[in-house]
Tab-separated table of C-alpha atoms in Angstrom:
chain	number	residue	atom	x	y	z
A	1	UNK	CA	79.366	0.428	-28.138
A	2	UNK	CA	82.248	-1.635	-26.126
A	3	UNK	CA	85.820	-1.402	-26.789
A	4	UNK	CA	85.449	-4.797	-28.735
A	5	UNK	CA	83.508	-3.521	-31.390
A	6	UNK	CA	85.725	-0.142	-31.955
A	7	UNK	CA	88.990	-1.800	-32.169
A	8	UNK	CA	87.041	-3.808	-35.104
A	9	UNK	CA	85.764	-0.956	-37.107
A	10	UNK	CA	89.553	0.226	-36.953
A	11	UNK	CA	90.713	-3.185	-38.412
A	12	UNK	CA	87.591	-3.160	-41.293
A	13	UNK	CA	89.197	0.597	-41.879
A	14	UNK	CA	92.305	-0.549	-42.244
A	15	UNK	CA	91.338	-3.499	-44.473
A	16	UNK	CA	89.902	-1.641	-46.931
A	17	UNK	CA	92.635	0.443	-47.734
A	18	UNK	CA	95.297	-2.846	-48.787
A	19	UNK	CA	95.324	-3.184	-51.849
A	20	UNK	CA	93.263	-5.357	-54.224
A	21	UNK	CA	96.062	-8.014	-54.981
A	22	UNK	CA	96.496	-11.672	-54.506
A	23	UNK	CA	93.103	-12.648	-56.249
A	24	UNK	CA	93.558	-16.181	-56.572
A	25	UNK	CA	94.063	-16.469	-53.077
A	26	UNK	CA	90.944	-14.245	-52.283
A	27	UNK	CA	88.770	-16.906	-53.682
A	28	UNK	CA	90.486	-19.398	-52.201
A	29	UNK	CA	90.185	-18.558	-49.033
A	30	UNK	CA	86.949	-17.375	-49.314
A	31	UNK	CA	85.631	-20.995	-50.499
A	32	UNK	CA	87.575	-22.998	-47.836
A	33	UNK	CA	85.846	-20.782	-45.451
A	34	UNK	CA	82.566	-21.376	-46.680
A	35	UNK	CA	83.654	-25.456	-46.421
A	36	UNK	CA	84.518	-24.320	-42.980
A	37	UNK	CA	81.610	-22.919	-42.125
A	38	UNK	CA	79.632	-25.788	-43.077
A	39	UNK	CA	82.047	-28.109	-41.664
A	40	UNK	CA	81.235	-26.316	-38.666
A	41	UNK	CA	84.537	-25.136	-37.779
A	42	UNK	CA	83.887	-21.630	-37.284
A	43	UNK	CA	87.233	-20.680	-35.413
A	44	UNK	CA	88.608	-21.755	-38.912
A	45	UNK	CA	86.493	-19.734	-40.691
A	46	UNK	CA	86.934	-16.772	-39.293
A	47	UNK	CA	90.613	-17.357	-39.559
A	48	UNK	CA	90.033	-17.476	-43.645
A	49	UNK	CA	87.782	-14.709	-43.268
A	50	UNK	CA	90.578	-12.423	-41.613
A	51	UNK	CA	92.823	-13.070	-44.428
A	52	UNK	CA	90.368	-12.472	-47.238
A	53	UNK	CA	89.840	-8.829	-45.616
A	54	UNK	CA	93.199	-8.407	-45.380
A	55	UNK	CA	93.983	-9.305	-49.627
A	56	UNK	CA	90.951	-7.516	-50.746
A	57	UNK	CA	89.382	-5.732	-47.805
A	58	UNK	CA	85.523	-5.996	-46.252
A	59	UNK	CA	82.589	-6.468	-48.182
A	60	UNK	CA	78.770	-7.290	-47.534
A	61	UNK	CA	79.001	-11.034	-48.636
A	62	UNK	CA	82.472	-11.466	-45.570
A	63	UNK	CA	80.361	-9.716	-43.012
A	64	UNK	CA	77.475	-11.868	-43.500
A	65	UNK	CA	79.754	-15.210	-43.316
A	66	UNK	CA	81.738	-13.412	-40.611
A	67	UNK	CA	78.600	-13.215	-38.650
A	68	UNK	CA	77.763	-16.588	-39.535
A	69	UNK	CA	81.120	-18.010	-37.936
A	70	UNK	CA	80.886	-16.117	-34.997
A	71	UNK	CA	77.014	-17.359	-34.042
A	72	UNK	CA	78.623	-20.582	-34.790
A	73	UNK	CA	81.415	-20.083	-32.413
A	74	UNK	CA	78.878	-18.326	-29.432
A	75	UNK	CA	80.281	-15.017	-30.122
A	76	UNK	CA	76.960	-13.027	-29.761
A	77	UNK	CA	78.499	-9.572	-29.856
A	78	UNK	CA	80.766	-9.684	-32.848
A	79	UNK	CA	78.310	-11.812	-34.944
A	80	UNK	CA	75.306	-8.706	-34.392
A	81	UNK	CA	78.030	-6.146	-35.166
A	82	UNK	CA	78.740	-8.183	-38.678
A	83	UNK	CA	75.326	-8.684	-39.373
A	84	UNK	CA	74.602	-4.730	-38.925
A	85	UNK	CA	77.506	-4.598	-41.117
A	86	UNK	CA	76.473	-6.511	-44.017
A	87	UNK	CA	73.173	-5.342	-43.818
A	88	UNK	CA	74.520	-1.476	-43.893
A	89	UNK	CA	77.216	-2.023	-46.723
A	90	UNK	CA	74.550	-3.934	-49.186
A	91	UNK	CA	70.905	-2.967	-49.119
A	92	UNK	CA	70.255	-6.311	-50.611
A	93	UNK	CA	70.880	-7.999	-47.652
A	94	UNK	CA	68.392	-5.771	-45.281
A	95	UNK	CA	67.793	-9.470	-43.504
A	96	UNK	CA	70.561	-9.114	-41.641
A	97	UNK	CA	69.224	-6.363	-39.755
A	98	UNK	CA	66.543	-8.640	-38.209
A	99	UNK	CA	68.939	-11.024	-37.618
A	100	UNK	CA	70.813	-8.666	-35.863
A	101	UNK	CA	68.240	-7.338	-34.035
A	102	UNK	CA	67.459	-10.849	-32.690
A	103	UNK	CA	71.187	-11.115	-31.484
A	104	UNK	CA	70.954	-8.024	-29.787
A	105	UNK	CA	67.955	-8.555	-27.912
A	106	UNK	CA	69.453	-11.897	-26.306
A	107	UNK	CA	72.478	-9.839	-25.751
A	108	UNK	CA	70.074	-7.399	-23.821
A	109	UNK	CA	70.769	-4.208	-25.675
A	110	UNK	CA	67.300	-2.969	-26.056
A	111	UNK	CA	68.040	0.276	-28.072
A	112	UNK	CA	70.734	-1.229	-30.602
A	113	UNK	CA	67.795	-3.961	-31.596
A	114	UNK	CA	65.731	-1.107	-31.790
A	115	UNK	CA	68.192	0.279	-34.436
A	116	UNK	CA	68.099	-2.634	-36.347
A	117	UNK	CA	64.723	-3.058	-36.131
A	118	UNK	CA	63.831	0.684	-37.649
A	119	UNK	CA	66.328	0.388	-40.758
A	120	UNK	CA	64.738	-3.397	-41.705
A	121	UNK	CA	61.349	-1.966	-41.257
A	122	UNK	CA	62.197	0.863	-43.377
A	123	UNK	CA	62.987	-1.545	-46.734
A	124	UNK	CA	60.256	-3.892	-45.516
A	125	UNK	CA	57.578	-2.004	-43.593
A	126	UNK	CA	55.287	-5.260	-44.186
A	127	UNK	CA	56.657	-7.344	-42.064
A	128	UNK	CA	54.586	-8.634	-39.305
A	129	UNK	CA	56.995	-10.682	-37.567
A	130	UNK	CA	59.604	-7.625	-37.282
A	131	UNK	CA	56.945	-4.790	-36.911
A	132	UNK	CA	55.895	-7.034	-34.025
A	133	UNK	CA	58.789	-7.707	-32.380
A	134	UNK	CA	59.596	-3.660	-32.657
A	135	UNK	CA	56.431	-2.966	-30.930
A	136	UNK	CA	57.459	-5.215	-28.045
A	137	UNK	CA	60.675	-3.797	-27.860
A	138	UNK	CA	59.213	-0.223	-27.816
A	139	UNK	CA	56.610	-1.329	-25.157
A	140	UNK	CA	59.394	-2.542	-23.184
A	141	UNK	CA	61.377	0.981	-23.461
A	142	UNK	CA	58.122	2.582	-21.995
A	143	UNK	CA	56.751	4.102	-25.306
A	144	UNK	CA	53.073	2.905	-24.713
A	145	UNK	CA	51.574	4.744	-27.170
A	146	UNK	CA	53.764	3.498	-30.147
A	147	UNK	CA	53.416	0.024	-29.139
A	148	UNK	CA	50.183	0.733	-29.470
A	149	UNK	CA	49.492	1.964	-32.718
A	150	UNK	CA	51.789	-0.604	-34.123
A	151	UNK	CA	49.453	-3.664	-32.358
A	152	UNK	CA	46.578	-1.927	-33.762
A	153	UNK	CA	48.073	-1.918	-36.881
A	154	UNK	CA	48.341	-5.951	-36.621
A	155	UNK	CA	45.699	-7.316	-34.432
A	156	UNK	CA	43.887	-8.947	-36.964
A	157	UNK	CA	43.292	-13.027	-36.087
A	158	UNK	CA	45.668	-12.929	-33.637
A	159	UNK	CA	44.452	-13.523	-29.446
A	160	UNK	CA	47.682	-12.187	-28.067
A	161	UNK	CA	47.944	-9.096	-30.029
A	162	UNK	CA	44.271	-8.374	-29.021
A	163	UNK	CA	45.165	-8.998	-25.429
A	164	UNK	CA	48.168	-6.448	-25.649
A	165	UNK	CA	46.081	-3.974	-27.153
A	166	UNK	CA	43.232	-3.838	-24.868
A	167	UNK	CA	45.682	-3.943	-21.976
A	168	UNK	CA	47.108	-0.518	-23.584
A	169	UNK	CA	43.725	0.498	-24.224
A	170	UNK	CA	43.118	-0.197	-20.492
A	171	UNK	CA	46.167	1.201	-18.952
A	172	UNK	CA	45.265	4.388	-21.011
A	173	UNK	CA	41.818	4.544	-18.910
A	174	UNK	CA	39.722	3.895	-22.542
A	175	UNK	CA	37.490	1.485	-21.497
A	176	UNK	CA	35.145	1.443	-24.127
A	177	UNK	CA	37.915	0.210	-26.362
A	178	UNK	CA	39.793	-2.025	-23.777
A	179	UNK	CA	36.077	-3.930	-23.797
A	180	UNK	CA	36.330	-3.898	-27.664
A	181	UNK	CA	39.729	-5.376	-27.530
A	182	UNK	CA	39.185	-8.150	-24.503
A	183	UNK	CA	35.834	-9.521	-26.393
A	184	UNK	CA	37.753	-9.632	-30.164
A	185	UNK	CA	40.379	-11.808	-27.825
A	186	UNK	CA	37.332	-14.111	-27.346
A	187	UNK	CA	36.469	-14.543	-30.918
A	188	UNK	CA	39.788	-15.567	-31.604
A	189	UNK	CA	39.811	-17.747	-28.902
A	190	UNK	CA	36.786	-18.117	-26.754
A	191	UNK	CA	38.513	-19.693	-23.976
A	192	UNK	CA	41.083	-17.399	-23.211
A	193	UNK	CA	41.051	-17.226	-19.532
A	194	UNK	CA	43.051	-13.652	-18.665
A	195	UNK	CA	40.101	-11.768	-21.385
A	196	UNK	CA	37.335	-13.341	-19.574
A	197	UNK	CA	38.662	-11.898	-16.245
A	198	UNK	CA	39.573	-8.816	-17.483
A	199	UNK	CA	36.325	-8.056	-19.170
A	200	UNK	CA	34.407	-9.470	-15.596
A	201	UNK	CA	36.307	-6.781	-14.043
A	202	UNK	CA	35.744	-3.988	-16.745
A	203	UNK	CA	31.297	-5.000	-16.164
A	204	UNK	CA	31.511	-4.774	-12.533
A	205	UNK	CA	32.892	-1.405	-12.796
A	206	UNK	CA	30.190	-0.123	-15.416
A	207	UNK	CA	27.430	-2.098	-13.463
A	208	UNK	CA	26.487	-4.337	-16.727
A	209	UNK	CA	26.313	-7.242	-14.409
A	210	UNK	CA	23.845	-8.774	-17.396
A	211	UNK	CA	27.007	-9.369	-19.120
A	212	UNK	CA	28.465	-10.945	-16.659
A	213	UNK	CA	26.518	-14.327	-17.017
A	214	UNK	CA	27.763	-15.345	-20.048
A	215	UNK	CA	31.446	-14.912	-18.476
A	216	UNK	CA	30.523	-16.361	-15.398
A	217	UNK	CA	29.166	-19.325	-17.827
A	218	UNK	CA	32.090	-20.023	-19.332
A	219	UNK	CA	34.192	-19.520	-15.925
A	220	UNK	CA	32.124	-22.504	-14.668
A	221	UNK	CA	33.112	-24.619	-17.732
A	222	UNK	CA	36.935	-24.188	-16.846
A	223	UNK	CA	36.017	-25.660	-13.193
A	224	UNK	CA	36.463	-22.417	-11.804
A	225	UNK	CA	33.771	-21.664	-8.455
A	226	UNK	CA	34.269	-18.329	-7.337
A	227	UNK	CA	35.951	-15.495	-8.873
A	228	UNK	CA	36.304	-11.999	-7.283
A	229	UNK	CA	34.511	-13.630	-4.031
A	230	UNK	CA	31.552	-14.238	-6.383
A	231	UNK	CA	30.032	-18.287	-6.079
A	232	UNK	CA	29.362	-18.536	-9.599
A	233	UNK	CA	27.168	-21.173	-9.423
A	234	UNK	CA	24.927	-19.784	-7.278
A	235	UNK	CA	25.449	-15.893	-9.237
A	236	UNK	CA	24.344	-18.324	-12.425
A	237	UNK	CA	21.132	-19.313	-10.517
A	238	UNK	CA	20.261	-16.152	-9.279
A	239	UNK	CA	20.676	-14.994	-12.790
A	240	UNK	CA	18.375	-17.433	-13.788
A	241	UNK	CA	15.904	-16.820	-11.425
A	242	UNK	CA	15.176	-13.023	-11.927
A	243	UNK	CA	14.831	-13.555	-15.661
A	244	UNK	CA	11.815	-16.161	-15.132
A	245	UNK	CA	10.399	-13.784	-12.517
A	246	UNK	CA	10.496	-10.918	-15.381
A	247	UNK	CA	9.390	-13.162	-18.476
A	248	UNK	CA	6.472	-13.639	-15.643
A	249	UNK	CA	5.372	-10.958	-14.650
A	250	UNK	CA	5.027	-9.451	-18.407
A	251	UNK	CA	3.864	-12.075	-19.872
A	252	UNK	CA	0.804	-11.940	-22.651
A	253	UNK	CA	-1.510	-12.912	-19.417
A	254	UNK	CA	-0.660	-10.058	-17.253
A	255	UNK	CA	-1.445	-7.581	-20.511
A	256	UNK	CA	-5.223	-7.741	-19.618
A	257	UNK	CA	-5.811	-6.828	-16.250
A	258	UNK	CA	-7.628	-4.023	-15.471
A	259	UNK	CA	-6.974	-3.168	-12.121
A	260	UNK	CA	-4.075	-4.207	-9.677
A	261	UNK	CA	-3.800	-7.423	-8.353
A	262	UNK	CA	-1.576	-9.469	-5.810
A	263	UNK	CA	1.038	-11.322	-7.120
A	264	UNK	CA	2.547	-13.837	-4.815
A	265	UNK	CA	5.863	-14.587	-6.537
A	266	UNK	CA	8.152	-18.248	-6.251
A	267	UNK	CA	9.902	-18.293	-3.752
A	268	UNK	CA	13.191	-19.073	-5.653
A	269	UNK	CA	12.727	-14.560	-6.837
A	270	UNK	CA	13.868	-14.078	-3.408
A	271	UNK	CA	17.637	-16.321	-3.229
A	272	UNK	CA	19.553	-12.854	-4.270
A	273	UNK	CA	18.473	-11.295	-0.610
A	274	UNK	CA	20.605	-14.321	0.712
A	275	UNK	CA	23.762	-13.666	-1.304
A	276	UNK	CA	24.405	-10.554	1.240
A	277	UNK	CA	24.680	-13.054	4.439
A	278	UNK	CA	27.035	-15.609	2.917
A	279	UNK	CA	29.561	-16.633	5.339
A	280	UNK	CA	31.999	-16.327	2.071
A	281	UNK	CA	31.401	-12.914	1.658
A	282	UNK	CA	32.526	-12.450	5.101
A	283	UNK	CA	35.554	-13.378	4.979
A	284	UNK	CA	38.584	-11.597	3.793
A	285	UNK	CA	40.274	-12.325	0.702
A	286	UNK	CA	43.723	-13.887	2.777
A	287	UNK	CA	40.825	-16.034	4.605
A	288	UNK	CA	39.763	-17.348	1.185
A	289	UNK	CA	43.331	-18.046	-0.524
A	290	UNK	CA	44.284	-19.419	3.023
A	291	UNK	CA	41.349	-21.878	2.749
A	292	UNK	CA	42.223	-22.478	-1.073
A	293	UNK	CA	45.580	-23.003	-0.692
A	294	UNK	CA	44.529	-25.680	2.294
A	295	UNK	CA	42.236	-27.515	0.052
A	296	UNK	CA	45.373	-27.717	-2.802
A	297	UNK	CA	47.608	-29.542	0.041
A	298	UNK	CA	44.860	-31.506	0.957
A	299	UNK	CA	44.106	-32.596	-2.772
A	300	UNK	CA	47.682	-33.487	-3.587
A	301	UNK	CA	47.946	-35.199	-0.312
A	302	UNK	CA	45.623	-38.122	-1.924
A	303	UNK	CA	46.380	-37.542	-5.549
A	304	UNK	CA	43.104	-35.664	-6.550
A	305	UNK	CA	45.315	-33.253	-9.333
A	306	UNK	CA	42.482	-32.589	-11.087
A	307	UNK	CA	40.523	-31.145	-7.739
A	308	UNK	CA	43.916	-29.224	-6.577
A	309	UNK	CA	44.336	-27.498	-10.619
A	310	UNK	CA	40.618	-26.341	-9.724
A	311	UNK	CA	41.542	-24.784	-6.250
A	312	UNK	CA	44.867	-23.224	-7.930
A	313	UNK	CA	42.670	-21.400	-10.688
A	314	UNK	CA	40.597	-19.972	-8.144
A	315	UNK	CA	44.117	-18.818	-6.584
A	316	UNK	CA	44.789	-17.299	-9.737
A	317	UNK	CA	41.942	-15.645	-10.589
A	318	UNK	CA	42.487	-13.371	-7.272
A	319	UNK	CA	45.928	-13.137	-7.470
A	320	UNK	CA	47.427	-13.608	-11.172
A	321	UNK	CA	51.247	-12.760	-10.433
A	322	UNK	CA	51.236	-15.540	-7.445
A	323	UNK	CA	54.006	-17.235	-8.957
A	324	UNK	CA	54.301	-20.255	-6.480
A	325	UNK	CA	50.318	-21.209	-7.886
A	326	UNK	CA	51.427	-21.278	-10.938
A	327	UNK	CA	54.844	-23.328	-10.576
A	328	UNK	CA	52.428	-25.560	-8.409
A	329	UNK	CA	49.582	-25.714	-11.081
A	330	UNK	CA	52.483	-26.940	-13.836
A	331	UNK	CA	53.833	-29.336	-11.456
A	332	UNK	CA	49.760	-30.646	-10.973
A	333	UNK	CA	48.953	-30.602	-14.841
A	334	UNK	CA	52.290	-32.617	-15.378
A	335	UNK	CA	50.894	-35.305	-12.852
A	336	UNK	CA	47.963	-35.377	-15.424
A	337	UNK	CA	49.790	-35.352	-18.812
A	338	UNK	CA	48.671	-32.406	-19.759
A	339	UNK	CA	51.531	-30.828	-21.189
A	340	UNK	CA	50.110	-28.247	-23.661
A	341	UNK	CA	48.429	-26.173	-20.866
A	342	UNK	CA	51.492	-26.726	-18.596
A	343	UNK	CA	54.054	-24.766	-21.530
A	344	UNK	CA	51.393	-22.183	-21.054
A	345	UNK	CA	51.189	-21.938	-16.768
A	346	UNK	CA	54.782	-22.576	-16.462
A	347	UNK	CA	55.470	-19.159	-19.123
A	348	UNK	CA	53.018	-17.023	-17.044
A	349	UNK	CA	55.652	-17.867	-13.894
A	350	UNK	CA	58.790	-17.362	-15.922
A	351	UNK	CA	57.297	-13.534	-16.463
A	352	UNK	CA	57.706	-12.391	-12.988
A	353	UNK	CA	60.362	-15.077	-12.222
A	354	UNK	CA	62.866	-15.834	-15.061
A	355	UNK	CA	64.688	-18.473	-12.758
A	356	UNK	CA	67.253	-21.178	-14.310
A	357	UNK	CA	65.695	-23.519	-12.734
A	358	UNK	CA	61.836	-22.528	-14.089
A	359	UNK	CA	63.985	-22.410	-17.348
A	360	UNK	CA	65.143	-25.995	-16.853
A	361	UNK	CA	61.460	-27.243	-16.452
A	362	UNK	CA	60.168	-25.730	-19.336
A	363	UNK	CA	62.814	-27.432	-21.465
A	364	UNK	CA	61.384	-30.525	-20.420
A	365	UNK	CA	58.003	-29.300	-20.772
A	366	UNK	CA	59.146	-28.257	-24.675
A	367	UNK	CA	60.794	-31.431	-25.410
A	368	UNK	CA	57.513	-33.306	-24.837
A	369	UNK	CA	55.203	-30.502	-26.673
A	370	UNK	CA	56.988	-29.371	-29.724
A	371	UNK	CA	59.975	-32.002	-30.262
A	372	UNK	CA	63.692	-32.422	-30.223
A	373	UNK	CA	63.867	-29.069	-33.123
A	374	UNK	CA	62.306	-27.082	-31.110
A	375	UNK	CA	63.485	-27.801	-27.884
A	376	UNK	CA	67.083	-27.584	-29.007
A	377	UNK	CA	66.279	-24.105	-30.821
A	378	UNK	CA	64.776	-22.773	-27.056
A	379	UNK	CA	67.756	-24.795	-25.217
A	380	UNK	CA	70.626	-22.693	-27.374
A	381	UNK	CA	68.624	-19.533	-26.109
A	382	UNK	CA	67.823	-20.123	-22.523
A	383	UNK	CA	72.132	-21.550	-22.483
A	384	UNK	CA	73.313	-18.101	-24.169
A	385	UNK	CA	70.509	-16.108	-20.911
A	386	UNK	CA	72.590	-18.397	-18.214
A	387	UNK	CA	76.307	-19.152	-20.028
A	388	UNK	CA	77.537	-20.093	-15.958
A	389	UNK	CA	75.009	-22.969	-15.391
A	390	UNK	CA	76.162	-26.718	-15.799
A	391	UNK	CA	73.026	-28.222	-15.950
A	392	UNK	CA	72.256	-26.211	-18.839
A	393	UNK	CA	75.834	-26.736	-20.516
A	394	UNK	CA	75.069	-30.285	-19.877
A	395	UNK	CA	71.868	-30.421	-21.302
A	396	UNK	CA	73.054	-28.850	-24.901
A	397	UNK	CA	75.976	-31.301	-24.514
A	398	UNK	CA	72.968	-34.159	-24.533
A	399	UNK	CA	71.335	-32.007	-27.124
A	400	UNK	CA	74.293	-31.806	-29.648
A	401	UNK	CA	74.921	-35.513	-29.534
A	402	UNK	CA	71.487	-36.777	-29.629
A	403	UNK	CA	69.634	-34.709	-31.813
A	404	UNK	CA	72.368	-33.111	-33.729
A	405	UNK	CA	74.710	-35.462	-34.240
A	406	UNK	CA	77.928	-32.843	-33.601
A	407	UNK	CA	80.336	-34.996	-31.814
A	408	UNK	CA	82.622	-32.547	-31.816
A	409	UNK	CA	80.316	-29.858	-30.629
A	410	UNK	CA	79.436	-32.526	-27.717
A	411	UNK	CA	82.971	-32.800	-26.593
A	412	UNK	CA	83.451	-28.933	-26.561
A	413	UNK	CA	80.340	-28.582	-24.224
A	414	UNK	CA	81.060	-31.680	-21.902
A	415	UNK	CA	84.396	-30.024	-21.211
A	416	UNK	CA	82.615	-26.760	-20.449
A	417	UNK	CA	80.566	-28.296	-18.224
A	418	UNK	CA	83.047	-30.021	-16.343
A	419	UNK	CA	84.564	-26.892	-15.671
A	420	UNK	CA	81.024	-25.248	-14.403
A	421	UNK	CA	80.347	-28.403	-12.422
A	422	UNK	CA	80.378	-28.517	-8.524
A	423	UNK	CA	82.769	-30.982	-7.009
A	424	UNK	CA	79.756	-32.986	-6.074
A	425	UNK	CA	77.578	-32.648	-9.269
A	426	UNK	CA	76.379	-36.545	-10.001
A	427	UNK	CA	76.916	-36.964	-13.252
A	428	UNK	CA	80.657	-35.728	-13.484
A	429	UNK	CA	81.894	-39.111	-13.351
A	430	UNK	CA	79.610	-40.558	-16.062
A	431	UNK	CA	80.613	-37.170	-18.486
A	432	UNK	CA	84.335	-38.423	-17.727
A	433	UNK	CA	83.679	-41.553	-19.170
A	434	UNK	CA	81.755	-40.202	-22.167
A	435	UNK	CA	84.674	-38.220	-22.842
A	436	UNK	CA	87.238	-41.027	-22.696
A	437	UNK	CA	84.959	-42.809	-25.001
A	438	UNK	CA	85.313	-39.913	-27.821
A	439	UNK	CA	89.234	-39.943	-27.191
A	440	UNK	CA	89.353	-44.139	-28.380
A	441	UNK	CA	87.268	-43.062	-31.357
């Protein structure tokens, strides 16, 4: 707990013990700061909120408006601590544990959201939402088998839960279940791309390589060519080719004979023998992303996106924390419009590279996906992960006075930016001249 949030617990202490005088002025106060609030003035608010614990002392309703002001006023830390608060003084108000738990979390105190988390969960154990977001956290603190039981406990018509618990399932070395998991991830949603691989991976380890044609199939359909230094086509053909050599050679004609014969069989039943001398199977798998990540500069070079998105799959598929493919493979499905898959390629890079400037991208990505209410919802988060960048301030300063119509709130944030900026930063001198233009209104 930091020395912020002792000295407070002294103050509430010592509020509660004045006296319970001065009523009229209680309520007073306590309205104007709810005008306040609303107003969005939180400074003010909180001022009004001081003196109504000092004439009657803290209750559940001041914490929760005390935490109010302070998210208001960026003040992370204190506004979890009130929420906590209010949620521990009045059991009515066990939502403010979630919301505290949320705070915490972007405040990057694991085991205090964890807190949180347990005492909501214990007045509302049927919350998905929070049970979920507990399970993550627990994952996250290295109790796998928690996580676990609480994904199980969830999974139902949800991909992504599926996909976390056959990964568990997986990393636990139960296979049998991990298949279970990866194939309910496909009746959610047949063409999610990370199940098919995994479960490719879990048949070529138990040999069921009939059950790899259907993946291989549907690996095809995504544009995808070779995966695990497997041609698919030609795997698919091959395939094809021993099951018409079978239906053959039992068919309701061959039931009859008597005696041996000769067969003399197509000559197609034979392609498997020439899998084994591929030149692609000779070469190693840096040779192959070498050559793949030639035929992306080579694609891009005369705008073929759609060709280079191809090649970068294939990169993925044998390397899936390559982070420069999938920056790349956003940047290529940008050039093509296709912005849904893009908020989904450029997430799979922030996970093993939670850059500002991957950050910044997205944003843009969001504003074009989901809208200005969602964008500014993800743009207070990502500013509150990187409070020191100026493109970011600048960006919620945009935000505030386009989409939320605070010109006050805009002001604040252009003058915080101004102070992050570099000397050299381009758009100082046009955030100047915004400014003076507020000043003559």
């Amino acid at each position: 707990m930091s020395w912020r949030r002792k000295v407070l617990k002294l103050v509430v202490c010592l509020g509660m013990s004045c006296s319970s005088v001065g009523a009229d002025h209680f309520t007073q106060s306590l309205e104007e700061a709810r005008i306040k609030l609303a107003e969005k003035e939180p400074r003010e608010a909180i001022r009004l909120l001081e003196r109504c614990v000092r004439l009657r002392g803290k209750n559940a309703e001041i914490s929760e408006l005390l935490a109010q002001a302070c998210v208001a006023d960026e003040d992370l830390e204190l506004a979890a601590f009130y929420f906590e608060e209010a949620a521990s003084t009045d059991e009515l108000k066990y939502y403010c544990y979630l919301r505290a738990a949320e705070l915490y979390q972007q405040l990057s105190e694991p085991m205090q959201a964890l807190q949180c988390y347990e005492e909501y969960l214990k007045i509302w154990p049927n919350d998905r939402t929070a049970a979920l977001g507990y399970a993550n956290l627990k994952l996250q603190a290295g109790d796998r088998k928690r996580a676990l039981e609480i994904f199980v406990a969830h999974a139902d018509h949800d991909a992504d839960v599926c996909l976390k618990v056959a990964d568990l399932f997986q990393s636990f070395g139960n296979l049998t279940q991990a298949r279970i998991g990866y194939n309910a991830v496909l009746e959610h949603n047949p063409n999610h791309r990370e199940a098919l691989h995994q479960l490719w991976n879990l048949y070529v380890q138990s040999k069921n390589y009939a059950a790899l044609v259907p993946i291989a199939q549907r690996l095809c359909d995504f544009g995808e060519q070779e995966y695990q230094g497997v041609p698919l086509d030609l795997f698919l053909s091959v395939s094809k080719g021993y099951e018409q050599a079978f239906d053959a050679l039992l068919g309701p004609d061959m039931a009859f004979l008597s005696g041996p014969i000769r067969i003399t069989l197509p000559s197609w039943v034979w392609r498997p023998i020439a899998i084994t001398t591929m030149p692609s199977k000779l070469l190693s798998k840096k040779e192959r992303l070498k050559g793949l990540e030639e035929k992306v500069v080579a694609a891009k070079s005369k705008g073929g996106y759609e060709e280079a998105i191809a090649n970068l799959w294939q990169i993925l598929g044998m390397n899936g924390k390559n982070v420069d493919a999938w920056i790349e493979l956003t940047e290529c499905l940008e050039h093509i419009n296709k912005y849904d898959i893009a908020e989904m390629t450029i997430q799979e890079a922030m996970k093993s590279q939670p850059s500002v400037e991957l950050y910044r991208a997205y944003l843009g990505i969001i504003l074009r996906t989901h809208g200005s209410a969602e964008y500014v919802r993800i743009l207070r988060d990502v500013k509150h992960k990187f409070p020191k960048d100026a493109d970011l301030r600048l960006m919620w300063a945009k935000a505030r006075e386009m989409y939320l119509g605070d010109a006050a709130g805009a002001r604040r944030s252009y003058k915080k930016f101004l102070k992050l900026a570099p000397p050299d930063h381009p758009e100082i001198d046009l955030v100047r001249r915004r400014l003076a233009t507020y000043q003559h209104l």
